[in-house]
mmCIF file of C-alpha atoms in Angstrom:
data_model
loop_
_atom_site.group_PDB
_atom_site.id
_atom_site.type_symbol
_atom_site.label_atom_id
_atom_site.label_comp_id
_atom_site.label_asym_id
_atom_site.label_seq_id
_atom_site.Cartn_x
_atom_site.Cartn_y
_atom_site.Cartn_z
ATOM 1 C CA UNK F 660 -31.741 -2.030 38.255
ATOM 2 C CA UNK F 661 -30.817 -5.586 37.199
ATOM 3 C CA UNK F 662 -29.376 -4.179 33.955
ATOM 4 C CA UNK F 663 -27.203 -1.577 35.729
ATOM 5 C CA UNK F 664 -23.587 -2.474 36.473
ATOM 6 C CA UNK F 665 -20.904 -0.534 38.355
ATOM 7 C CA UNK F 666 -17.371 -1.354 37.234
ATOM 8 C CA UNK F 667 -14.370 -0.453 39.344
ATOM 9 C CA UNK F 668 -12.611 0.790 41.305
ATOM 10 C CA UNK F 669 -9.915 1.555 38.749
ATOM 11 C CA UNK F 670 -6.550 3.024 39.659
ATOM 12 C CA UNK F 671 -7.045 5.203 36.627
ATOM 13 C CA UNK F 672 -9.485 5.576 33.760
ATOM 14 C CA UNK F 673 -8.211 6.766 30.375
ATOM 15 C CA UNK F 674 -11.261 7.969 28.411
ATOM 16 C CA UNK F 675 -9.289 9.211 25.340
ATOM 17 C CA UNK F 676 -12.002 11.845 24.968
ATOM 18 C CA UNK F 677 -11.244 15.194 23.365
ATOM 19 C CA UNK F 678 -7.999 14.257 21.609
ATOM 20 C CA UNK F 679 -7.103 16.039 18.392
ATOM 21 C CA UNK F 680 -8.440 14.333 15.289
ATOM 22 C CA UNK F 681 -5.362 15.318 13.249
ATOM 23 C CA UNK F 682 -1.663 15.815 13.774
ATOM 24 C CA UNK F 683 0.661 15.217 16.700
ATOM 25 C CA UNK F 684 -0.584 14.508 20.246
ATOM 26 C CA UNK F 685 1.504 15.073 23.363
ATOM 27 C CA UNK F 686 1.087 12.534 26.160
ATOM 28 C CA UNK F 687 0.086 15.371 28.480
ATOM 29 C CA UNK F 688 -3.154 15.683 26.500
ATOM 30 C CA UNK F 689 -4.387 12.342 27.844
ATOM 31 C CA UNK F 690 -6.830 12.705 30.725
ATOM 32 C CA UNK F 691 -6.181 10.336 33.660
ATOM 33 C CA UNK F 692 -9.074 9.922 36.107
ATOM 34 C CA UNK F 693 -7.994 8.323 39.392
ATOM 35 C CA UNK F 694 -10.077 6.033 41.639
ATOM 36 C CA UNK F 695 -12.671 5.834 38.897
ATOM 37 C CA UNK F 696 -15.810 3.858 38.231
ATOM 38 C CA UNK F 697 -18.056 3.329 35.219
ATOM 39 C CA UNK F 698 -21.810 2.783 35.428
ATOM 40 C CA UNK F 699 -23.339 0.881 32.507
ATOM 41 C CA UNK F 700 -27.084 0.543 31.958
ATOM 42 C CA UNK F 701 -28.438 -1.631 29.157
ATOM 43 C CA UNK F 702 -25.097 -1.513 27.399
ATOM 44 C CA UNK F 703 -24.781 2.307 27.502
ATOM 45 C CA UNK F 704 -22.395 4.255 29.739
ATOM 46 C CA UNK F 705 -24.638 6.070 32.210
ATOM 47 C CA UNK F 706 -22.053 7.666 34.492
ATOM 48 C CA UNK F 707 -18.303 8.051 35.029
ATOM 49 C CA UNK F 708 -16.541 9.443 38.070
ATOM 50 C CA UNK F 709 -15.179 8.836 41.533
ATOM 51 C CA UNK F 710 -15.888 5.217 42.463
ATOM 52 C CA UNK F 711 -16.765 5.945 46.086
ATOM 53 C CA UNK F 712 -19.330 8.538 45.034
ATOM 54 C CA UNK F 713 -20.781 6.280 42.336
ATOM 55 C CA UNK F 714 -21.072 3.457 44.886
ATOM 56 C CA UNK F 715 -23.385 5.641 46.981
ATOM 57 C CA UNK F 716 -25.378 6.956 44.019
ATOM 58 C CA UNK F 717 -25.897 3.497 42.498
ATOM 59 C CA UNK F 718 -25.861 1.309 45.585
ATOM 60 C CA UNK F 719 -28.157 -1.293 44.003
ATOM 61 C CA UNK F 720 -26.091 -1.690 40.852
ATOM 62 C CA UNK F 721 -24.491 -5.056 40.213
ATOM 63 C CA UNK F 722 -20.714 -5.157 40.795
ATOM 64 C CA UNK F 723 -18.532 -7.751 39.087
ATOM 65 C CA UNK F 724 -15.939 -9.337 41.386
ATOM 66 C CA UNK F 725 -12.565 -7.590 41.568
ATOM 67 C CA UNK F 726 -9.366 -7.783 43.577
ATOM 68 C CA UNK F 727 -7.041 -5.337 45.290
ATOM 69 C CA UNK F 728 -4.532 -5.167 42.425
ATOM 70 C CA UNK F 729 -4.321 -1.850 40.572
ATOM 71 C CA UNK F 730 -6.218 -1.781 37.293
ATOM 72 C CA UNK F 731 -6.580 0.711 34.478
ATOM 73 C CA UNK F 732 -9.398 0.940 31.973
ATOM 74 C CA UNK F 733 -9.217 2.201 28.376
ATOM 75 C CA UNK F 734 -11.547 2.125 25.380
ATOM 76 C CA UNK F 735 -11.595 -1.093 23.362
ATOM 77 C CA UNK F 736 -9.147 -1.174 20.495
ATOM 78 C CA UNK F 737 -10.202 -1.019 16.843
ATOM 79 C CA UNK F 738 -8.523 -2.835 13.951
ATOM 80 C CA UNK F 739 -9.554 -0.919 10.833
ATOM 81 C CA UNK F 740 -7.820 -3.094 8.184
ATOM 82 C CA UNK F 741 -7.765 -6.907 8.169
ATOM 83 C CA UNK F 742 -8.147 -9.804 5.737
ATOM 84 C CA UNK F 743 -9.347 -12.230 8.419
ATOM 85 C CA UNK F 744 -11.524 -14.298 6.083
ATOM 86 C CA UNK F 745 -9.270 -16.831 4.364
ATOM 87 C CA UNK F 746 -8.419 -20.511 4.007
ATOM 88 C CA UNK F 747 -5.070 -22.228 3.589
ATOM 89 C CA UNK F 748 -1.552 -21.041 4.389
ATOM 90 C CA UNK F 749 1.228 -19.038 2.762
ATOM 91 C CA UNK F 750 4.164 -20.599 4.560
ATOM 92 C CA UNK F 751 5.815 -21.278 1.175
ATOM 93 C CA UNK F 752 5.670 -17.542 0.433
ATOM 94 C CA UNK F 753 7.275 -16.815 3.796
ATOM 95 C CA UNK F 754 10.105 -19.252 3.160
ATOM 96 C CA UNK F 755 10.691 -17.732 -0.291
ATOM 97 C CA UNK F 756 10.738 -14.173 1.121
ATOM 98 C CA UNK F 757 13.266 -14.903 3.854
ATOM 99 C CA UNK F 758 15.359 -16.687 1.204
ATOM 100 C CA UNK F 759 15.528 -13.438 -0.748
ATOM 101 C CA UNK F 760 12.528 -13.323 -3.104
ATOM 102 C CA UNK F 761 10.429 -10.125 -3.162
ATOM 103 C CA UNK F 762 6.662 -9.966 -2.691
ATOM 104 C CA UNK F 763 6.177 -8.982 -6.337
ATOM 105 C CA UNK F 764 8.510 -11.734 -7.577
ATOM 106 C CA UNK F 765 6.612 -14.375 -5.606
ATOM 107 C CA UNK F 766 3.295 -13.129 -6.985
ATOM 108 C CA UNK F 767 4.617 -13.103 -10.558
ATOM 109 C CA UNK F 768 5.739 -16.726 -10.143
ATOM 110 C CA UNK F 769 2.211 -17.836 -9.209
ATOM 111 C CA UNK F 770 2.394 -17.490 -5.441
ATOM 112 C CA UNK F 771 1.139 -14.568 -3.383
ATOM 113 C CA UNK F 772 -2.513 -13.667 -3.269
ATOM 114 C CA UNK F 773 -3.538 -16.350 -5.782
ATOM 115 C CA UNK F 774 -2.327 -19.077 -3.403
ATOM 116 C CA UNK F 775 -4.881 -17.915 -0.851
ATOM 117 C CA UNK F 776 -7.493 -17.372 -3.560
ATOM 118 C CA UNK F 777 -7.243 -21.008 -4.626
ATOM 119 C CA UNK F 778 -7.531 -22.284 -1.052
ATOM 120 C CA UNK F 779 -10.421 -19.931 -0.226
ATOM 121 C CA UNK F 780 -12.334 -20.966 -3.325
ATOM 122 C CA UNK F 781 -12.058 -24.614 -2.240
ATOM 123 C CA UNK F 782 -13.307 -23.892 1.276
ATOM 124 C CA UNK F 783 -17.012 -23.952 2.005
ATOM 125 C CA UNK F 784 -18.841 -21.158 3.796
ATOM 126 C CA UNK F 785 -18.908 -23.021 7.125
ATOM 127 C CA UNK F 786 -15.129 -23.426 7.080
ATOM 128 C CA UNK F 787 -14.664 -19.721 6.399
ATOM 129 C CA UNK F 788 -17.081 -18.797 9.200
ATOM 130 C CA UNK F 789 -15.158 -20.958 11.681
ATOM 131 C CA UNK F 790 -11.857 -19.335 10.709
ATOM 132 C CA UNK F 791 -13.250 -15.808 11.080
ATOM 133 C CA UNK F 792 -14.725 -16.594 14.506
ATOM 134 C CA UNK F 793 -11.445 -18.073 15.767
ATOM 135 C CA UNK F 794 -9.466 -15.024 14.633
ATOM 136 C CA UNK F 795 -12.062 -12.540 15.916
ATOM 137 C CA UNK F 796 -12.065 -14.216 19.330
ATOM 138 C CA UNK F 797 -8.265 -14.114 19.392
ATOM 139 C CA UNK F 798 -8.503 -10.386 18.712
ATOM 140 C CA UNK F 799 -11.010 -10.068 21.565
ATOM 141 C CA UNK F 800 -8.519 -11.624 23.973
ATOM 142 C CA UNK F 801 -6.071 -8.912 22.898
ATOM 143 C CA UNK F 802 -8.629 -6.177 23.601
ATOM 144 C CA UNK F 803 -9.812 -5.549 20.040
ATOM 145 C CA UNK F 804 -13.588 -5.542 19.726
ATOM 146 C CA UNK F 805 -14.252 -3.707 16.434
ATOM 147 C CA UNK F 806 -12.682 -5.380 13.414
ATOM 148 C CA UNK F 807 -12.843 -4.543 9.726
ATOM 149 C CA UNK F 808 -12.847 -7.714 7.586
ATOM 150 C CA UNK F 809 -12.302 -7.708 3.820
ATOM 151 C CA UNK F 810 -13.286 -10.095 1.091
ATOM 152 C CA UNK F 811 -10.852 -10.315 -1.819
ATOM 153 C CA UNK F 812 -9.678 -13.936 -1.803
ATOM 154 C CA UNK F 813 -12.569 -15.181 -3.927
ATOM 155 C CA UNK F 814 -12.311 -13.045 -7.067
ATOM 156 C CA UNK F 815 -15.344 -14.659 -8.734
ATOM 157 C CA UNK F 816 -18.980 -13.669 -8.328
ATOM 158 C CA UNK F 817 -19.845 -16.713 -6.220
ATOM 159 C CA UNK F 818 -16.667 -16.786 -4.148
ATOM 160 C CA UNK F 819 -16.680 -13.085 -3.253
ATOM 161 C CA UNK F 820 -20.305 -13.411 -2.171
ATOM 162 C CA UNK F 821 -19.404 -16.558 -0.214
ATOM 163 C CA UNK F 822 -16.796 -14.595 1.719
ATOM 164 C CA UNK F 823 -19.101 -11.674 2.482
ATOM 165 C CA UNK F 824 -21.883 -14.018 3.586
ATOM 166 C CA UNK F 825 -19.399 -15.819 5.833
ATOM 167 C CA UNK F 826 -18.379 -12.501 7.429
ATOM 168 C CA UNK F 827 -22.040 -11.634 7.991
ATOM 169 C CA UNK F 828 -22.744 -15.010 9.576
ATOM 170 C CA UNK F 829 -19.633 -14.890 11.770
ATOM 171 C CA UNK F 830 -20.729 -11.480 13.048
ATOM 172 C CA UNK F 831 -23.628 -13.234 14.796
ATOM 173 C CA UNK F 832 -21.330 -15.744 16.515
ATOM 174 C CA UNK F 833 -18.706 -13.499 18.138
ATOM 175 C CA UNK F 834 -18.904 -10.680 20.660
ATOM 176 C CA UNK F 835 -16.682 -8.603 18.364
ATOM 177 C CA UNK F 836 -18.263 -6.260 15.832
ATOM 178 C CA UNK F 837 -17.166 -7.182 12.306
ATOM 179 C CA UNK F 838 -17.322 -4.467 9.653
ATOM 180 C CA UNK F 839 -17.278 -5.987 6.129
ATOM 181 C CA UNK F 840 -15.454 -4.439 3.181
ATOM 182 C CA UNK F 841 -15.782 -5.639 -0.421
ATOM 183 C CA UNK F 842 -12.323 -6.142 -1.962
ATOM 184 C CA UNK F 843 -13.214 -7.888 -5.179
ATOM 185 C CA UNK F 844 -10.691 -5.495 -6.744
ATOM 186 C CA UNK F 845 -7.758 -7.119 -4.927
ATOM 187 C CA UNK F 846 -6.177 -8.305 -8.162
ATOM 188 C CA UNK F 847 -7.556 -9.534 -11.484
ATOM 189 C CA UNK F 848 -7.457 -13.324 -11.154
ATOM 190 C CA UNK F 849 -5.374 -15.215 -13.700
ATOM 191 C CA UNK F 850 -8.408 -17.276 -14.761
ATOM 192 C CA UNK F 851 -10.527 -14.238 -15.689
ATOM 193 C CA UNK F 852 -10.939 -13.996 -19.471
ATOM 194 C CA UNK F 853 -10.522 -10.263 -19.977
ATOM 195 C CA UNK F 854 -8.499 -7.206 -18.985
ATOM 196 C CA UNK F 855 -8.523 -5.193 -15.770
ATOM 197 C CA UNK F 856 -11.239 -2.791 -16.946
ATOM 198 C CA UNK F 857 -13.496 -5.673 -17.933
ATOM 199 C CA UNK F 858 -12.947 -7.356 -14.583
ATOM 200 C CA UNK F 859 -13.866 -4.195 -12.678
ATOM 201 C CA UNK F 860 -16.935 -3.776 -14.874
ATOM 202 C CA UNK F 861 -17.956 -7.338 -14.022
ATOM 203 C CA UNK F 862 -17.718 -6.561 -10.313
ATOM 204 C CA UNK F 863 -19.897 -3.478 -10.713
ATOM 205 C CA UNK F 864 -22.478 -5.226 -12.881
ATOM 206 C CA UNK F 865 -22.720 -8.664 -11.268
ATOM 207 C CA UNK F 866 -21.460 -8.518 -7.690
ATOM 208 C CA UNK F 867 -22.351 -5.062 -6.399
ATOM 209 C CA UNK F 868 -26.140 -5.401 -7.006
ATOM 210 C CA UNK F 869 -26.239 -8.584 -4.898
ATOM 211 C CA UNK F 870 -24.106 -7.006 -2.178
ATOM 212 C CA UNK F 871 -26.583 -4.133 -1.975
ATOM 213 C CA UNK F 872 -29.647 -6.391 -2.092
ATOM 214 C CA UNK F 873 -28.366 -8.625 0.730
ATOM 215 C CA UNK F 874 -26.745 -5.724 2.626
ATOM 216 C CA UNK F 875 -23.442 -7.554 2.751
ATOM 217 C CA UNK F 876 -21.199 -4.457 2.800
ATOM 218 C CA UNK F 877 -21.320 -0.667 2.615
ATOM 219 C CA UNK F 878 -17.567 -0.300 2.158
ATOM 220 C CA UNK F 879 -15.325 -1.178 -0.782
ATOM 221 C CA UNK F 880 -11.598 -1.282 -1.412
ATOM 222 C CA UNK F 881 -9.165 -1.557 -4.343
ATOM 223 C CA UNK F 882 -5.470 -2.467 -4.487
ATOM 224 C CA UNK F 883 -3.537 0.119 -6.516
ATOM 225 C CA UNK F 884 -0.115 -1.288 -7.261
ATOM 226 C CA UNK F 885 2.068 -2.919 -9.899
ATOM 227 C CA UNK F 886 0.493 -6.297 -10.644
ATOM 228 C CA UNK F 887 -2.896 -5.135 -9.351
ATOM 229 C CA UNK F 888 -4.745 -2.036 -10.665
ATOM 230 C CA UNK F 889 -3.534 1.262 -12.097
ATOM 231 C CA UNK F 890 -4.501 4.659 -10.748
ATOM 232 C CA UNK F 891 -6.658 5.393 -13.798
ATOM 233 C CA UNK F 892 -8.516 2.105 -13.356
ATOM 234 C CA UNK F 893 -8.974 2.806 -9.667
ATOM 235 C CA UNK F 894 -10.225 6.336 -10.276
ATOM 236 C CA UNK F 895 -12.981 5.096 -12.608
ATOM 237 C CA UNK F 896 -13.982 2.188 -10.320
ATOM 238 C CA UNK F 897 -14.030 4.276 -7.134
ATOM 239 C CA UNK F 898 -16.052 7.017 -8.811
ATOM 240 C CA UNK F 899 -18.669 4.478 -9.884
ATOM 241 C CA UNK F 900 -18.848 2.951 -6.399
ATOM 242 C CA UNK F 901 -19.217 6.348 -4.744
ATOM 243 C CA UNK F 902 -22.216 7.066 -7.003
ATOM 244 C CA UNK F 903 -23.795 3.934 -5.471
ATOM 245 C CA UNK F 904 -23.209 5.201 -1.924
ATOM 246 C CA UNK F 905 -20.233 3.060 -0.944
ATOM 247 C CA UNK F 906 -17.613 4.326 1.473
ATOM 248 C CA UNK F 907 -14.214 3.755 -0.096
ATOM 249 C CA UNK F 908 -10.810 2.816 1.233
ATOM 250 C CA UNK F 909 -7.774 2.044 -0.925
ATOM 251 C CA UNK F 910 -4.593 -0.047 -0.691
ATOM 252 C CA UNK F 911 -1.975 2.441 -1.930
ATOM 253 C CA UNK F 912 1.741 3.281 -1.929
ATOM 254 C CA UNK F 913 2.839 -0.130 -0.675
ATOM 255 C CA UNK F 914 5.688 -0.413 -3.195
ATOM 256 C CA UNK F 915 5.298 2.701 -5.384
ATOM 257 C CA UNK F 916 4.123 6.256 -4.584
ATOM 258 C CA UNK F 917 1.199 8.211 -5.999
ATOM 259 C CA UNK F 918 -1.855 6.331 -4.829
ATOM 260 C CA UNK F 919 -2.128 8.248 -1.560
ATOM 261 C CA UNK F 920 -2.606 11.489 -3.470
ATOM 262 C CA UNK F 921 -5.339 9.861 -5.560
ATOM 263 C CA UNK F 922 -7.137 8.553 -2.463
ATOM 264 C CA UNK F 923 -7.273 12.073 -1.073
ATOM 265 C CA UNK F 924 -8.472 13.509 -4.382
ATOM 266 C CA UNK F 925 -11.284 10.938 -4.477
ATOM 267 C CA UNK F 926 -12.354 11.638 -0.890
ATOM 268 C CA UNK F 927 -11.757 8.112 0.390
ATOM 269 C CA UNK F 928 -12.402 7.491 4.090
ATOM 270 C CA UNK F 929 -8.909 6.035 4.369
ATOM 271 C CA UNK F 930 -5.757 5.236 2.412
ATOM 272 C CA UNK F 931 -3.913 2.199 3.723
ATOM 273 C CA UNK F 932 -0.288 0.941 3.605
ATOM 274 C CA UNK F 933 1.664 4.092 2.571
ATOM 275 C CA UNK F 934 5.117 2.545 3.014
ATOM 276 C CA UNK F 935 6.325 4.374 -0.102
ATOM 277 C CA UNK F 936 4.371 7.597 0.315
ATOM 278 C CA UNK F 937 6.664 10.477 -0.681
ATOM 279 C CA UNK F 938 6.723 14.122 0.399
ATOM 280 C CA UNK F 939 3.935 15.108 -1.992
ATOM 281 C CA UNK F 940 1.828 12.233 -0.744
ATOM 282 C CA UNK F 941 2.447 13.169 2.888
ATOM 283 C CA UNK F 942 1.397 16.745 2.144
ATOM 284 C CA UNK F 943 -1.871 15.507 0.627
ATOM 285 C CA UNK F 944 -2.911 14.100 4.017
ATOM 286 C CA UNK F 945 -2.517 17.411 5.862
ATOM 287 C CA UNK F 946 -5.843 18.161 7.573
ATOM 288 C CA UNK F 947 -7.528 15.789 5.113
ATOM 289 C CA UNK F 948 -10.722 13.875 5.841
ATOM 290 C CA UNK F 949 -8.914 10.796 4.442
ATOM 291 C CA UNK F 950 -7.287 8.894 7.299
ATOM 292 C CA UNK F 951 -3.759 7.609 6.710
ATOM 293 C CA UNK F 952 -3.591 3.982 7.881
ATOM 294 C CA UNK F 953 -0.196 2.464 8.623
ATOM 295 C CA UNK F 954 0.118 -1.336 8.495
ATOM 296 C CA UNK F 955 3.287 -2.250 10.427
ATOM 297 C CA UNK F 956 2.392 -5.950 10.327
ATOM 298 C CA UNK F 957 2.985 -5.939 6.573
ATOM 299 C CA UNK F 958 6.322 -4.167 7.007
ATOM 300 C CA UNK F 959 7.385 -6.758 9.570
ATOM 301 C CA UNK F 960 6.095 -9.627 7.464
ATOM 302 C CA UNK F 961 7.801 -8.427 4.288
ATOM 303 C CA UNK F 962 10.963 -7.091 5.946
ATOM 304 C CA UNK F 963 10.486 -3.612 4.514
ATOM 305 C CA UNK F 964 10.286 -0.004 5.647
ATOM 306 C CA UNK F 965 7.469 1.291 7.829
ATOM 307 C CA UNK F 966 4.963 3.889 6.722
ATOM 308 C CA UNK F 967 6.291 7.416 7.483
ATOM 309 C CA UNK F 968 4.043 7.774 10.519
ATOM 310 C CA UNK F 969 6.007 10.567 12.215
ATOM 311 C CA UNK F 970 6.150 12.661 9.058
ATOM 312 C CA UNK F 971 2.430 12.142 8.439
ATOM 313 C CA UNK F 972 1.532 13.310 11.937
ATOM 314 C CA UNK F 973 3.854 16.300 11.775
ATOM 315 C CA UNK F 974 2.236 17.281 8.465
ATOM 316 C CA UNK F 975 -1.201 17.293 10.126
ATOM 317 C CA UNK F 976 -2.543 13.914 9.030
ATOM 318 C CA UNK F 977 -4.989 11.749 10.937
ATOM 319 C CA UNK F 978 -3.009 8.545 11.493
ATOM 320 C CA UNK F 979 -4.529 5.158 12.295
ATOM 321 C CA UNK F 980 -2.678 1.869 12.757
ATOM 322 C CA UNK F 981 -4.115 -1.504 11.733
ATOM 323 C CA UNK F 982 -2.834 -5.071 11.683
ATOM 324 C CA UNK F 983 -3.450 -6.030 8.021
ATOM 325 C CA UNK F 984 -3.921 -9.562 9.442
ATOM 326 C CA UNK F 985 -3.668 -11.883 6.460
ATOM 327 C CA UNK F 986 -2.012 -15.218 5.643
ATOM 328 C CA UNK F 987 0.610 -13.750 3.323
ATOM 329 C CA UNK F 988 2.309 -10.468 4.163
ATOM 330 C CA UNK F 989 1.025 -9.959 7.736
ATOM 331 C CA UNK F 990 0.408 -13.314 9.449
ATOM 332 C CA UNK F 991 1.116 -12.146 13.020
ATOM 333 C CA UNK F 992 -2.175 -10.350 13.559
ATOM 334 C CA UNK F 993 -1.201 -8.791 16.910
ATOM 335 C CA UNK F 994 -2.295 -5.165 16.528
ATOM 336 C CA UNK F 995 -0.974 -3.785 19.818
ATOM 337 C CA UNK F 996 2.466 -5.367 19.381
ATOM 338 C CA UNK F 997 2.704 -3.971 15.858
ATOM 339 C CA UNK F 998 1.542 -0.517 16.957
ATOM 340 C CA UNK F 999 4.097 -0.438 19.784
ATOM 341 C CA UNK F 1000 6.923 -1.482 17.445
ATOM 342 C CA UNK F 1001 5.909 1.167 14.909
ATOM 343 C CA UNK F 1002 5.763 3.707 17.732
ATOM 344 C CA UNK F 1003 9.302 2.859 18.831
ATOM 345 C CA UNK F 1004 10.626 3.029 15.272
ATOM 346 C CA UNK F 1005 8.803 6.192 14.214
ATOM 347 C CA UNK F 1006 8.999 7.960 17.614
ATOM 348 C CA UNK F 1007 5.268 8.167 18.220
ATOM 349 C CA UNK F 1008 4.046 9.295 21.619
ATOM 350 C CA UNK F 1009 1.955 6.856 23.643
ATOM 351 C CA UNK F 1010 -1.003 9.168 23.028
ATOM 352 C CA UNK F 1011 -0.473 9.035 19.263
ATOM 353 C CA UNK F 1012 -0.204 5.249 19.287
ATOM 354 C CA UNK F 1013 -3.336 4.756 21.386
ATOM 355 C CA UNK F 1014 -5.332 7.274 19.326
ATOM 356 C CA UNK F 1015 -4.264 5.381 16.211
ATOM 357 C CA UNK F 1016 -5.947 2.177 17.437
ATOM 358 C CA UNK F 1017 -9.013 3.859 18.958
ATOM 359 C CA UNK F 1018 -10.422 7.242 17.917
ATOM 360 C CA UNK F 1019 -8.536 7.615 14.646
ATOM 361 C CA UNK F 1020 -9.111 3.986 13.708
ATOM 362 C CA UNK F 1021 -12.828 4.650 14.219
ATOM 363 C CA UNK F 1022 -12.569 7.620 11.843
ATOM 364 C CA UNK F 1023 -10.935 5.328 9.261
ATOM 365 C CA UNK F 1024 -14.088 3.217 9.442
ATOM 366 C CA UNK F 1025 -16.327 6.262 9.132
ATOM 367 C CA UNK F 1026 -17.737 6.592 12.638
ATOM 368 C CA UNK F 1027 -17.169 8.477 15.889
ATOM 369 C CA UNK F 1028 -15.856 6.033 18.476
ATOM 370 C CA UNK F 1029 -12.917 4.794 20.490
ATOM 371 C CA UNK F 1030 -13.669 6.706 23.698
ATOM 372 C CA UNK F 1031 -15.262 6.114 27.093
ATOM 373 C CA UNK F 1032 -18.034 8.706 27.330
ATOM 374 C CA UNK F 1033 -21.426 9.050 28.972
ATOM 375 C CA UNK F 1034 -24.148 8.179 26.491
ATOM 376 C CA UNK F 1035 -21.962 5.971 24.290
ATOM 377 C CA UNK F 1036 -21.961 2.188 24.067
ATOM 378 C CA UNK F 1037 -19.841 0.491 26.696
ATOM 379 C CA UNK F 1038 -16.702 -0.778 24.953
ATOM 380 C CA UNK F 1039 -13.649 -0.912 27.197
ATOM 381 C CA UNK F 1040 -10.690 -3.025 28.337
ATOM 382 C CA UNK F 1041 -9.402 -3.584 31.862
ATOM 383 C CA UNK F 1042 -5.649 -4.072 32.387
ATOM 384 C CA UNK F 1043 -3.896 -5.130 35.578
ATOM 385 C CA UNK F 1044 -1.348 -2.320 35.960
ATOM 386 C CA UNK F 1045 -1.028 1.091 37.604
ATOM 387 C CA UNK F 1046 0.161 2.896 34.445
ATOM 388 C CA UNK F 1047 -1.665 2.809 31.104
ATOM 389 C CA UNK F 1048 1.630 3.416 29.287
ATOM 390 C CA UNK F 1049 2.590 -0.170 30.144
ATOM 391 C CA UNK F 1050 0.393 -1.275 27.234
ATOM 392 C CA UNK F 1051 2.838 0.230 24.728
ATOM 393 C CA UNK F 1052 5.925 -0.205 26.924
ATOM 394 C CA UNK F 1053 5.397 -3.970 27.056
ATOM 395 C CA UNK F 1054 4.729 -4.060 23.318
ATOM 396 C CA UNK F 1055 1.453 -5.923 23.401
ATOM 397 C CA UNK F 1056 2.480 -8.528 25.975
ATOM 398 C CA UNK F 1057 0.270 -6.943 28.644
ATOM 399 C CA UNK F 1058 -3.134 -8.380 27.767
ATOM 400 C CA UNK F 1059 -6.443 -7.168 29.205
ATOM 401 C CA UNK F 1060 -7.745 -9.244 32.098
ATOM 402 C CA UNK F 1061 -11.307 -8.423 31.054
ATOM 403 C CA UNK F 1062 -13.323 -6.549 28.459
ATOM 404 C CA UNK F 1063 -16.802 -5.049 28.507
ATOM 405 C CA UNK F 1064 -18.778 -4.945 25.278
ATOM 406 C CA UNK F 1065 -22.146 -3.326 25.948
ATOM 407 C CA UNK F 1066 -23.986 -5.814 28.225
ATOM 408 C CA UNK F 1067 -21.298 -8.491 28.058
ATOM 409 C CA UNK F 1068 -18.482 -8.865 30.599
ATOM 410 C CA UNK F 1069 -15.699 -11.033 29.153
ATOM 411 C CA UNK F 1070 -13.188 -12.430 31.634
ATOM 412 C CA UNK F 1071 -9.903 -13.182 29.845
ATOM 413 C CA UNK F 1072 -8.145 -14.734 32.853
#
């Protein structure tokens, strides 16, 4: 019984179980269980129900200290798109943007992604590990326990592998679960002697075999945009990666439309950004297995339009929201704040916003998760409030007082 814990009582428990996987969600669809408790045994949810009844059934279970203030419990949040492995800063890019330069103009002038590439190449693996751990633990304090982390700031064989090895090592030093994604196809670096096709071939021939041998990643990504890779180049590269068993996501439609359609045609697990997805692109996501991932942090960072989240949902898409945390276009990194702002702008229900950072974000990473259910791993956040809608209403400023990640109770106070 020493490994059995009874959490509660909670004013209400929001399991987010049974929500639609696609399309719009009314707030009335959210189940609210009052006076609830959760029993966890060896990191797995053993029982859920009325706290008083659970107290009698599991009278020998350990009970963490609590107070008389009302609390609600929800599944842990999931950030399905980040670039949290980096070195250096892009404050010069920020100053240029707010002075009127565009993202593409800054990149063409030698700034942008290559600024971070140069700093990341100079950093050693230990420095990258420390940065990832700091950012992952900051996410944990915000209630985010599953975090996708991309490479893509190395852009050489050794530096891409350095990043992926750093992500793997950091995963052992934080309570968060880090899911690595290979983004060697971020852009073709200026110091590569060859064209885009030759660069992609190099990644397939020299980097991918080592990634597979060391089990550094099972996911891969490519940036399809002016100044990065064309749709034809992406189609060939993604097709080759899929033959090798990789799950694919794509950066698409950030400044020009068309890539979202391609991502659906290729059967990608997700298509991310979508700020410039047009009506044909929106239609491609209807009831598709490809999750549409909005990145409001990039819209805020670049001062540009949001992804058409409302239109995507109304068309029958599965919509996730991620932070895109990176040093250039999305330096804020606060997923819940960004999701709440997008929700206010695009008129998303609270249910749609929460699903986008739990169950649908899990689908964007290729697994079934983001709920509180018997038999699943314990992954939940505890907030000091009597109404779960306060999480969106206060736009990320209501932080969890505690989180449970399997056998670990994390007190954030």
